[in-house]
Short mmCIF file of N, CA and C in Angstrom, two decimals:
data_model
loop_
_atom_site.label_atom_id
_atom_site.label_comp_id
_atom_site.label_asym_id
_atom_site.label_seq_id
_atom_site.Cartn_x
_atom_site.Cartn_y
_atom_site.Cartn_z
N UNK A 1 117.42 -2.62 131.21
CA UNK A 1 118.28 -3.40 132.05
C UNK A 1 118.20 -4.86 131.67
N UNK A 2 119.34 -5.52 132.01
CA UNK A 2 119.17 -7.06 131.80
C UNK A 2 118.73 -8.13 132.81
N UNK A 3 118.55 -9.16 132.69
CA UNK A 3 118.19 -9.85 133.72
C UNK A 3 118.67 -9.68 135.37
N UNK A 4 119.81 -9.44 135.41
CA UNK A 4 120.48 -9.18 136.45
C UNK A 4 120.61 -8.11 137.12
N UNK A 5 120.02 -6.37 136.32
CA UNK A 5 119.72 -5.48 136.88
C UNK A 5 120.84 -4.54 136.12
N UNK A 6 121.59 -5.24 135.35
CA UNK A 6 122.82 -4.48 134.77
C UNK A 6 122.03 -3.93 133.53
N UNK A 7 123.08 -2.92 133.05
CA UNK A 7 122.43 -1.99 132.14
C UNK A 7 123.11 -2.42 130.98
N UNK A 8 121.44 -2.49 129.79
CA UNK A 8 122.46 -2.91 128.21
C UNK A 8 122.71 -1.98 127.14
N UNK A 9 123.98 -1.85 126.66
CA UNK A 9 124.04 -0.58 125.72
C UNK A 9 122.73 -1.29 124.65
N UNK A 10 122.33 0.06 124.05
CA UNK A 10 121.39 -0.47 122.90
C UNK A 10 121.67 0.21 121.71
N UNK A 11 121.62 -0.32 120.50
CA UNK A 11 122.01 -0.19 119.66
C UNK A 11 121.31 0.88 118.61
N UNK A 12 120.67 1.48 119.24
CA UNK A 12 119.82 2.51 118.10
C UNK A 12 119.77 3.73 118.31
N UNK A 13 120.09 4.68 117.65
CA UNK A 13 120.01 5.94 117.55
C UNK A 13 118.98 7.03 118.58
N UNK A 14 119.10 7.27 119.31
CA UNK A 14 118.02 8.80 119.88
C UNK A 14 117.10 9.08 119.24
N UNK A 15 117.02 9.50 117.77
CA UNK A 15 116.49 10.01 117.17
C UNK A 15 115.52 8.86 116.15
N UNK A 16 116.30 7.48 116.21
CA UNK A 16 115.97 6.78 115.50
C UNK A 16 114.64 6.02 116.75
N UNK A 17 114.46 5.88 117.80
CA UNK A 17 113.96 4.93 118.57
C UNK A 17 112.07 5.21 118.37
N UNK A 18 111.82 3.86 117.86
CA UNK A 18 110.71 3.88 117.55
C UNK A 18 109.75 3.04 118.84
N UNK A 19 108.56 2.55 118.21
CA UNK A 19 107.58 2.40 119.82
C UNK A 19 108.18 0.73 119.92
N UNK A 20 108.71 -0.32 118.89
CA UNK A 20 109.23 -1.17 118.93
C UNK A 20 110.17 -1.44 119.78
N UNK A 21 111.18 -0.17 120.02
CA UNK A 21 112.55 -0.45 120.67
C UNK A 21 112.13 -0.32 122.37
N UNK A 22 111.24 1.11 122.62
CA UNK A 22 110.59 1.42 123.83
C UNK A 22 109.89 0.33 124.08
N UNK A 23 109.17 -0.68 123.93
CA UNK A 23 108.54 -1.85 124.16
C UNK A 23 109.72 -2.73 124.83
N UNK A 24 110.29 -3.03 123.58
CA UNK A 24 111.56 -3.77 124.14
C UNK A 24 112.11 -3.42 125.20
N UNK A 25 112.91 -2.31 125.44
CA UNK A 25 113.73 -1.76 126.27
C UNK A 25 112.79 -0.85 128.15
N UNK A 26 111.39 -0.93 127.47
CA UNK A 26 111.11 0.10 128.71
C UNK A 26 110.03 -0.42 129.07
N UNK A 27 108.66 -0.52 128.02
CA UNK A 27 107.46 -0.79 128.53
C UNK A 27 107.40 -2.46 128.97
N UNK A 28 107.92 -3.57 128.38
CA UNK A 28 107.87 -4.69 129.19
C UNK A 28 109.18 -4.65 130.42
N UNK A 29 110.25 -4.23 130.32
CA UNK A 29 110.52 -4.63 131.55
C UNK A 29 110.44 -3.43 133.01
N UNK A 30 109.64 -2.67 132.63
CA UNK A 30 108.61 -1.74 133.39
C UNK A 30 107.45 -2.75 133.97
N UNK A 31 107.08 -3.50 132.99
CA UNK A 31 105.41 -4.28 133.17
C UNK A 31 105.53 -5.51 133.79
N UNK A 32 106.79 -6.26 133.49
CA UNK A 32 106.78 -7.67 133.60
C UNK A 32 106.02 -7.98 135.21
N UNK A 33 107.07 -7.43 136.44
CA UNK A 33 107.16 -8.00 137.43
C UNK A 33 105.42 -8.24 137.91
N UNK A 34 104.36 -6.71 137.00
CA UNK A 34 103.20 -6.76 137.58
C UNK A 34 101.99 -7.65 136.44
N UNK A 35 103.17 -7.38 135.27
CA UNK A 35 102.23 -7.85 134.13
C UNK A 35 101.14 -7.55 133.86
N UNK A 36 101.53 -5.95 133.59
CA UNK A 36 100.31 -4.80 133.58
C UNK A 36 99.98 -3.69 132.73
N UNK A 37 99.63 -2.89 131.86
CA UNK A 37 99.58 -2.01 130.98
C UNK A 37 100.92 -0.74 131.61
N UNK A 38 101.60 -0.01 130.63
CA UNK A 38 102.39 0.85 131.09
C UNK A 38 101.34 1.96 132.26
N UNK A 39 100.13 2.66 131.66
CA UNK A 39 99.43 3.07 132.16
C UNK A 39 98.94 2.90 133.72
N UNK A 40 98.78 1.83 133.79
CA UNK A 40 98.13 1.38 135.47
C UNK A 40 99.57 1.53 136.42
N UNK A 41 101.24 1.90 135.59
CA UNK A 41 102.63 1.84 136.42
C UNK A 41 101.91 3.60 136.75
N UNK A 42 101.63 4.62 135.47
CA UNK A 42 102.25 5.55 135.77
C UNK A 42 100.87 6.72 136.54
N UNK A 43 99.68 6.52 136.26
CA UNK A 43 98.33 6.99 136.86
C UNK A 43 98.04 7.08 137.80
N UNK A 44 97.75 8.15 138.14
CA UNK A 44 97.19 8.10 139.71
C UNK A 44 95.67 7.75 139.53
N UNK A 45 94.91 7.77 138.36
CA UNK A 45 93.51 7.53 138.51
C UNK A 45 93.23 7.29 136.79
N UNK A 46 91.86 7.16 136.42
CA UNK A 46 91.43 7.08 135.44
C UNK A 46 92.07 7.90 134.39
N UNK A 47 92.34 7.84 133.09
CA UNK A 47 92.68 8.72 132.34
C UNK A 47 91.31 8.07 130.82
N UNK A 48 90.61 8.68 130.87
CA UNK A 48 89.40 9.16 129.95
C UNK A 48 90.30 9.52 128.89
N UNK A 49 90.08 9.16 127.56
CA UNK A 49 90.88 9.49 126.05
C UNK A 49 90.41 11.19 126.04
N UNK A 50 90.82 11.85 124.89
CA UNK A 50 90.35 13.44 124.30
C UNK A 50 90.30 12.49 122.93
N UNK A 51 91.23 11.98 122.56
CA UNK A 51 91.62 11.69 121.32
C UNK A 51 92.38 10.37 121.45
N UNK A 52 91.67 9.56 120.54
CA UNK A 52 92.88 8.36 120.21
C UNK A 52 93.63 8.28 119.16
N UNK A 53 94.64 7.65 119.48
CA UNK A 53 95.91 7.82 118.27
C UNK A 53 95.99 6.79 117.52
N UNK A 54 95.87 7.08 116.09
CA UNK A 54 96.12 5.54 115.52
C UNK A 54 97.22 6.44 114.32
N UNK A 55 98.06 4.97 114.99
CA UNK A 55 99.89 5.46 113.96
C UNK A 55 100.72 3.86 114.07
N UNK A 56 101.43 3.97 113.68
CA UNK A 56 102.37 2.79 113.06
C UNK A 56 103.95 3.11 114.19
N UNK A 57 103.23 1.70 114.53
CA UNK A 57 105.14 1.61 115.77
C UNK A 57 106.16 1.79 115.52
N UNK A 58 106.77 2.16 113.90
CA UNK A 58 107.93 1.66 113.73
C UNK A 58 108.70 3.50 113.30
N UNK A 59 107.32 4.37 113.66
CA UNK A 59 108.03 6.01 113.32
C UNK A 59 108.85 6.44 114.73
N UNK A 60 109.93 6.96 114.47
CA UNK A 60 110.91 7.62 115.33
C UNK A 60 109.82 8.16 116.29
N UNK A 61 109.72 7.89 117.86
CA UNK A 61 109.03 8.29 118.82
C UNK A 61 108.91 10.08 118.73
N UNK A 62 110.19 11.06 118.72
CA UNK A 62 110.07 11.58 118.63
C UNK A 62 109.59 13.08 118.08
N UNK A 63 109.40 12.28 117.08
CA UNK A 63 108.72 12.68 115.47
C UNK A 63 107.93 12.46 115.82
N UNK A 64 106.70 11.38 116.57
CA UNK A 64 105.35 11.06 116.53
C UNK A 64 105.27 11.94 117.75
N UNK A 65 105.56 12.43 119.09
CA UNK A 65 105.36 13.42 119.97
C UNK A 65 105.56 14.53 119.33
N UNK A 66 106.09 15.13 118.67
CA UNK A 66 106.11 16.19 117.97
C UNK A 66 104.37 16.31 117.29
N UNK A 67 104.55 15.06 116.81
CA UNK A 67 103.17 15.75 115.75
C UNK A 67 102.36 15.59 116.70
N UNK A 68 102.21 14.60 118.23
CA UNK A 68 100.97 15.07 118.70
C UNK A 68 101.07 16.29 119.74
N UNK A 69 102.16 16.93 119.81
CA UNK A 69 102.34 18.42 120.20
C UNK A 69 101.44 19.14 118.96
N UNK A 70 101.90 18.84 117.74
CA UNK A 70 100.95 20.11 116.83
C UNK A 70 99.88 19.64 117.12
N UNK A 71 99.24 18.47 117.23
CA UNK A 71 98.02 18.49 117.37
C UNK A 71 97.18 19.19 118.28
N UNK A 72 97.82 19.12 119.41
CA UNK A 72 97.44 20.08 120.84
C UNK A 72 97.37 21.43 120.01
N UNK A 73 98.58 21.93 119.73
CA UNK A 73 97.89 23.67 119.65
C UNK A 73 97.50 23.52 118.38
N UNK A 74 97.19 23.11 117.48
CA UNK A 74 96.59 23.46 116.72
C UNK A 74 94.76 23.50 116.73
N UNK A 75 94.46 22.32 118.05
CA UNK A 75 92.97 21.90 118.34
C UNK A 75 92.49 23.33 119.40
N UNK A 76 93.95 23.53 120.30
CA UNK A 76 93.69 24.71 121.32
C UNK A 76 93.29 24.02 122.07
N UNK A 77 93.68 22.98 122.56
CA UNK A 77 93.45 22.43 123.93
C UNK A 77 93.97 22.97 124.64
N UNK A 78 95.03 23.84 124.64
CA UNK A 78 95.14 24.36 126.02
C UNK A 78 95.59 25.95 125.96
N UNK A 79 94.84 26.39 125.17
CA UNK A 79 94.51 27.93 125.14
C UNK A 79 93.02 28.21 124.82
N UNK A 80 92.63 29.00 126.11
CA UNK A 80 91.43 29.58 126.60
C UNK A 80 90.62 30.26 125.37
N UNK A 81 91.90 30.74 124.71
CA UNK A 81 90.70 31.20 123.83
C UNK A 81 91.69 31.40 122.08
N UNK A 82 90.78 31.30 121.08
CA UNK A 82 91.89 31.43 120.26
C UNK A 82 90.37 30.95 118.76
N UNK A 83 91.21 30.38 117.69
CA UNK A 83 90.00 30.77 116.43
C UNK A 83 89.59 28.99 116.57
N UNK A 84 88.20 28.81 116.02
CA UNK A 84 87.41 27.30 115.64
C UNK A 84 86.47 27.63 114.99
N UNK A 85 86.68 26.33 113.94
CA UNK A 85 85.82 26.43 112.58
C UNK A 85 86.25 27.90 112.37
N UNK A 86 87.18 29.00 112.04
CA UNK A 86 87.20 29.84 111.27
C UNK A 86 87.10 31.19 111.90
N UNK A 87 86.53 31.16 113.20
CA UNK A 87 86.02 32.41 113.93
C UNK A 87 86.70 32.51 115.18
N UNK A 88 86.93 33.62 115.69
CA UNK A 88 87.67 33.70 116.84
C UNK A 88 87.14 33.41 118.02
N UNK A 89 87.14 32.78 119.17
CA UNK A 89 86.28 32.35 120.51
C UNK A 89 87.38 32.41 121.82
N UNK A 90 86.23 33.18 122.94
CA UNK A 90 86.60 33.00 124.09
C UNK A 90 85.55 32.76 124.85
N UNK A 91 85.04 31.62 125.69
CA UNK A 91 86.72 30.64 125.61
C UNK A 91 86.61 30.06 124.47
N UNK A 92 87.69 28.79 124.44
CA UNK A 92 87.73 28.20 122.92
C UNK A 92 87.44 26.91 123.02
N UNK A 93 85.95 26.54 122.46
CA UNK A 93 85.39 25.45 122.92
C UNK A 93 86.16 24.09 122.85
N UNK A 94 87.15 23.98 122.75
CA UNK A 94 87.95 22.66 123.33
C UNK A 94 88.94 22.84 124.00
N UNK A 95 88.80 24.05 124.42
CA UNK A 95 90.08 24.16 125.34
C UNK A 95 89.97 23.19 127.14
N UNK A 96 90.47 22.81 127.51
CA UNK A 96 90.71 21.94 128.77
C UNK A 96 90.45 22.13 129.73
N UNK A 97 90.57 23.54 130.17
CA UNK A 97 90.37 23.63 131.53
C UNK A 97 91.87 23.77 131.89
N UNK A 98 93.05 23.74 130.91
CA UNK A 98 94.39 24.24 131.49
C UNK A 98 94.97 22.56 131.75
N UNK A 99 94.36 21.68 131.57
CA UNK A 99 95.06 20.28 131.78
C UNK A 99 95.78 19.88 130.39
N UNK A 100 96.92 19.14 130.19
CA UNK A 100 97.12 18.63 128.89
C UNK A 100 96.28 17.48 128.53
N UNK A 101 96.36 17.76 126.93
CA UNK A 101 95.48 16.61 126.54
C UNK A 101 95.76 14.93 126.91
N UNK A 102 94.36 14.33 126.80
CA UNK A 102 95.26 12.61 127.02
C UNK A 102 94.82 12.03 125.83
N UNK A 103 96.04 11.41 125.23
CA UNK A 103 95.92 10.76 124.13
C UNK A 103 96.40 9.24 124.59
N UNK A 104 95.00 8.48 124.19
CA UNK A 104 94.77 7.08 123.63
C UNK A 104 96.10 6.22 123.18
N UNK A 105 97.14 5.81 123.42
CA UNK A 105 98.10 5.12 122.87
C UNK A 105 98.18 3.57 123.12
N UNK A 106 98.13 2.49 122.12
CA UNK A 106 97.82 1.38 122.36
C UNK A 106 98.84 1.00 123.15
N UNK A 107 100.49 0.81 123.34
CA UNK A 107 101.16 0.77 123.37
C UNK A 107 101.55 0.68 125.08
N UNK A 108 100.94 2.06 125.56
CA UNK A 108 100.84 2.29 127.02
C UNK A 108 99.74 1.68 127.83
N UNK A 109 98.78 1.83 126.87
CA UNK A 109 97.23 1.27 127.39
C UNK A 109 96.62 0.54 127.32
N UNK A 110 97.17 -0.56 126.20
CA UNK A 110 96.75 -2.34 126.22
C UNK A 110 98.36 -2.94 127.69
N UNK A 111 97.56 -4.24 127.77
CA UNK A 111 98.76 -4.45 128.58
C UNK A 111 99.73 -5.61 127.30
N UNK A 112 100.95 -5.11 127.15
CA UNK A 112 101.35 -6.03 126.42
C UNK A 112 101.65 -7.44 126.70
N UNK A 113 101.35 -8.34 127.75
CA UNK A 113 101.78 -8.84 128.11
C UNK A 113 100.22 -10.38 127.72
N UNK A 114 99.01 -9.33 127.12
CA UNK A 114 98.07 -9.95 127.31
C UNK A 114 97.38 -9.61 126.06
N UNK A 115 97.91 -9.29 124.71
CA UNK A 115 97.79 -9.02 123.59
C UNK A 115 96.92 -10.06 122.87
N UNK A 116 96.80 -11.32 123.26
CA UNK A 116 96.07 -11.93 122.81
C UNK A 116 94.47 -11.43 122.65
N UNK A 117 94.37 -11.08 123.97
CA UNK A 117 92.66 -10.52 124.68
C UNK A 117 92.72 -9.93 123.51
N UNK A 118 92.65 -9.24 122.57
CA UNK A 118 92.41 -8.51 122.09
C UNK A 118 92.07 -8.94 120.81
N UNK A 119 92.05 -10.05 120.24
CA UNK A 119 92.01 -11.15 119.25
C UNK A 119 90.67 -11.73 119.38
N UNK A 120 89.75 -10.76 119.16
CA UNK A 120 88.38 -10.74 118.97
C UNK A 120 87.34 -11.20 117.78
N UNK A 121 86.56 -11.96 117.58
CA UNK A 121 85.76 -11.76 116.43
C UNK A 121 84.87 -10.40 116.27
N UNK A 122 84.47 -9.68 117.09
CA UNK A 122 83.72 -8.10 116.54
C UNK A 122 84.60 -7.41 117.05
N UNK A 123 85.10 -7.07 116.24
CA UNK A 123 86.50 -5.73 116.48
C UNK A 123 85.53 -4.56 117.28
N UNK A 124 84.38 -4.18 117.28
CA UNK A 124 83.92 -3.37 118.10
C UNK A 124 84.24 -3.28 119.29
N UNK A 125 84.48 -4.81 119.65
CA UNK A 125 84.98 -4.86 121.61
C UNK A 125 85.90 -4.97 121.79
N UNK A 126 86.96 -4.62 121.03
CA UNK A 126 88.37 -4.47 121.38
C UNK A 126 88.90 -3.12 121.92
N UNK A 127 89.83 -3.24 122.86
CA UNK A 127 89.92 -1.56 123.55
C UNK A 127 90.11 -0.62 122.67
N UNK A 128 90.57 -1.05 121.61
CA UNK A 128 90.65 0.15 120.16
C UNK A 128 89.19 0.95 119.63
N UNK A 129 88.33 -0.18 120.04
CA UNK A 129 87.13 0.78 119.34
C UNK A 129 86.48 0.99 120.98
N UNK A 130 86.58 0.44 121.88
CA UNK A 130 85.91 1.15 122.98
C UNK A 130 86.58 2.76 123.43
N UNK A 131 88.05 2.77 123.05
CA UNK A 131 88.82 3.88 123.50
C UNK A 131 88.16 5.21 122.26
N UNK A 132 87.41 4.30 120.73
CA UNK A 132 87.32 5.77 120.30
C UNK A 132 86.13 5.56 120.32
N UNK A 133 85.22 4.82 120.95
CA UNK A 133 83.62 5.35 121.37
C UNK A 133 83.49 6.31 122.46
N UNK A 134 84.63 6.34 123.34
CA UNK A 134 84.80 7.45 124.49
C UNK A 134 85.46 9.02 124.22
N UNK A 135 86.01 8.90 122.91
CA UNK A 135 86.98 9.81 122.88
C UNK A 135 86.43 10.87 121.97
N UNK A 136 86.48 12.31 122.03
CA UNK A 136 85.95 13.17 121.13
C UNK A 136 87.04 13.21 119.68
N UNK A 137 87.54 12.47 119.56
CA UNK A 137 87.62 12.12 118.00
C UNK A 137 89.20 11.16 117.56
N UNK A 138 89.43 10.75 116.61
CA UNK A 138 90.57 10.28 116.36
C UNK A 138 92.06 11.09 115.95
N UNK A 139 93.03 11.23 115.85
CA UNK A 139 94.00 11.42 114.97
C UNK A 139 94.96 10.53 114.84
N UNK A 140 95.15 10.37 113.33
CA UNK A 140 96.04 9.67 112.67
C UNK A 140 97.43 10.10 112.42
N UNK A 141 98.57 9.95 112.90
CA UNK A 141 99.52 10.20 113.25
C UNK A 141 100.26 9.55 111.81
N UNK A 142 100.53 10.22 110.52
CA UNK A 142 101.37 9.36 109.49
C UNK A 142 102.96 9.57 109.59
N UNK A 143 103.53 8.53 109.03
CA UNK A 143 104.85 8.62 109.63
C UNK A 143 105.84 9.02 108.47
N UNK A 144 106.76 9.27 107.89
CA UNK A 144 107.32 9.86 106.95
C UNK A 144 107.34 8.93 105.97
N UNK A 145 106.97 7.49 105.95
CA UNK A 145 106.53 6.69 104.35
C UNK A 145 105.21 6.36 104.80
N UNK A 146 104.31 6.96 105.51
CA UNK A 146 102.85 6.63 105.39
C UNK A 146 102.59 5.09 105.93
N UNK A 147 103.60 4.39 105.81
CA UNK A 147 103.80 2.79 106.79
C UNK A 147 101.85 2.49 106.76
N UNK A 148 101.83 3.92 108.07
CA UNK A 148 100.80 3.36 108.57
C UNK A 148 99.18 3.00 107.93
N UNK A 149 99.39 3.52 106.78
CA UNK A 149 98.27 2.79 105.62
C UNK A 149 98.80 1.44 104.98
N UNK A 150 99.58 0.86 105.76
CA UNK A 150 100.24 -0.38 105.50
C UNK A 150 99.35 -1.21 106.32
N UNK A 151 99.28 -0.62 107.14
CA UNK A 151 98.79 -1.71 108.54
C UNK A 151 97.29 -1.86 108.78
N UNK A 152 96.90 -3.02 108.57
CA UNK A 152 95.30 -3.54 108.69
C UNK A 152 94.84 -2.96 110.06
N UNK A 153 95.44 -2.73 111.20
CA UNK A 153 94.44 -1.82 112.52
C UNK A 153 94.92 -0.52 112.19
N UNK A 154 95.44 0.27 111.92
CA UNK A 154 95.63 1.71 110.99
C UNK A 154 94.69 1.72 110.28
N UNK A 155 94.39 1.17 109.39
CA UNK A 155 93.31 1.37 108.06
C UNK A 155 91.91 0.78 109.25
N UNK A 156 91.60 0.10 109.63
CA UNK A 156 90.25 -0.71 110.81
C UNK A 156 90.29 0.87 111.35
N UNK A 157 91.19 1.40 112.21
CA UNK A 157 90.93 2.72 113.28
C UNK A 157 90.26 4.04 112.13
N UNK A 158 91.16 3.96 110.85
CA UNK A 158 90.54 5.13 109.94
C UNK A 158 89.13 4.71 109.72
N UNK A 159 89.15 3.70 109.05
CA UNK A 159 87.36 3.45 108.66
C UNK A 159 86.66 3.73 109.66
N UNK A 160 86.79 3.28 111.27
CA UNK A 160 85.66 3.04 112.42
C UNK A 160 85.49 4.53 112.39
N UNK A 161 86.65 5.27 112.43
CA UNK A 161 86.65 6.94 112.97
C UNK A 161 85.68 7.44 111.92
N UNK A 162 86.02 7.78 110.54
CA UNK A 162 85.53 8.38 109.54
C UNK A 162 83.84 7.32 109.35
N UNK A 163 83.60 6.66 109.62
CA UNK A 163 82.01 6.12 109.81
C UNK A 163 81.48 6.38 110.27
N UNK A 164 81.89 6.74 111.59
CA UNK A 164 81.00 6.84 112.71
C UNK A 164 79.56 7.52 112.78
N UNK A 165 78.63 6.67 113.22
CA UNK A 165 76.94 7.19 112.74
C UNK A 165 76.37 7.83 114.11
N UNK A 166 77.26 7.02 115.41
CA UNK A 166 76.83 7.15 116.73
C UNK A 166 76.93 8.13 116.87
N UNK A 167 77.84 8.86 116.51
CA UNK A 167 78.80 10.03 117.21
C UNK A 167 78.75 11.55 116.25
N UNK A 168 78.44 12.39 115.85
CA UNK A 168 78.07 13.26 114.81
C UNK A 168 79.28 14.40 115.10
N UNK A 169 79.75 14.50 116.65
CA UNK A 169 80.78 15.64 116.47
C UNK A 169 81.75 14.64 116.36
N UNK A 170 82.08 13.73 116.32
CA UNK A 170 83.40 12.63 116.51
C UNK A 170 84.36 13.53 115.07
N UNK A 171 85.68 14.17 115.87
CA UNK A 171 86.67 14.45 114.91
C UNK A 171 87.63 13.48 114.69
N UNK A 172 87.67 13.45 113.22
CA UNK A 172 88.90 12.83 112.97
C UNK A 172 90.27 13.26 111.81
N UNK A 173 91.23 13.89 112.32
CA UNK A 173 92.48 14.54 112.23
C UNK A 173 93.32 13.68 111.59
N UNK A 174 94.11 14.49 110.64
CA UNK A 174 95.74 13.48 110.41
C UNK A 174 96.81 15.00 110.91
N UNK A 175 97.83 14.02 111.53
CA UNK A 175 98.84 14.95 111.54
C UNK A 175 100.56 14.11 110.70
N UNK A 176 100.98 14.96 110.40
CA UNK A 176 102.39 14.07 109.61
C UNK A 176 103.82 14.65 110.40
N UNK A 177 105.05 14.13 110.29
CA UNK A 177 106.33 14.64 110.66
C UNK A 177 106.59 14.89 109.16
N UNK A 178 106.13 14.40 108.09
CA UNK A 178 106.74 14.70 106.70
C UNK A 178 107.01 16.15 106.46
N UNK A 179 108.11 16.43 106.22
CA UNK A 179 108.37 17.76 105.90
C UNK A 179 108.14 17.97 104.52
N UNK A 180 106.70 19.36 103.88
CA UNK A 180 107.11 19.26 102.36
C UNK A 180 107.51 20.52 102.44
N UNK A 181 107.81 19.97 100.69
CA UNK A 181 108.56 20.81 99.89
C UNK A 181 107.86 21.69 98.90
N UNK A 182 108.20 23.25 99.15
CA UNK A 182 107.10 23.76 98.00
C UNK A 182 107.80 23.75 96.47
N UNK A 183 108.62 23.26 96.24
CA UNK A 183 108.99 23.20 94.72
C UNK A 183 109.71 23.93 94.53
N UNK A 184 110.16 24.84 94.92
CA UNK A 184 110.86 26.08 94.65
C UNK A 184 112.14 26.15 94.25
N UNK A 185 113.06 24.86 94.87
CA UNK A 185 114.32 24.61 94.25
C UNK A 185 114.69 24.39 93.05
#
């Protein structure tokens, strides 16, 4: 909406709308009036990470929910029982309890309005690495040109994840929208 409450056509595709345009168009003027993380609009209480997401703003939203749909069934978060590490289990030790997973998104869960805070000298205390000291592991969400090995907190979230000394089960996942190709044509 625009200042006045009127509605603005926007210029980008459905398919095309990345976390840039949703910022623009939804999460600040959702946030402004409280000047608050999207998160604290839509929660009824704490939401504890499973997994944090580190991906690049500029992939088609819907493409990046997609891949963190595969990520869900493919981890079996929310089937009771099913195969890990290789063997079949019931139950299936990451399964939920029947809740969907909550994934870590900077986007919803920093407040944008206060982006500075976050402009730290030990990147350790920034909500990025506190969200994956809480979280049983990372996934990296790549976007169909990989962008996100472009980006210095993309590459910071891979290193912290894949280091980690604290944490010994800490997983860390990639999932892609890239569709391949087996050669065959």
């Amino acid at each position: 909406q625009g200042p006045d409450g009127e509605l603005v056509e926007v210029e980008v595709a459905f398919n095309e709308v990345n976390l840039y345009d949703l910022d623009k168009y939804v999460i600040r003027p959702a946030t402004e009036e409280k000047q608050c993380a999207m998160v604290e609009l839509m929660a009824s209480g704490e939401q504890p990470p499973d997994f944090f997401v580190s991906h690049f703003w500029a992939e088609p939203i819907l493409e990046f929910f997609n891949c963190l749909l595969a990520h869900a069934w493919a981890r079996g978060f929310e089937s009771e029982d099913g195969y890990h590490n290789g063997q079949y289990m019931s139950p299936h030790p990451l399964y939920l309890g029947g809740r969907s997973p909550r994934y870590w998104l900077c986007a919803y869960a920093n407040n944008q309005w206060t982006l500075a805070s976050e402009l730290v000298e030990d990147l350790a205390e920034t909500s990025f690495a506190r969200a994956m000291r809480i979280s049983m592991g990372t996934v990296s969400v790549v976007d169909r040109s990989a962008g996100c090995f472009g980006r210095i907190w993309c590459v910071y979230e891979l290193s912290y994840s894949v280091s980690r000394e604290d944490k010994k089960e800490f997983m860390y996942d990639i999932v892609t929208a890239k569709e391949w190709e087996d050669g065959s044509d």
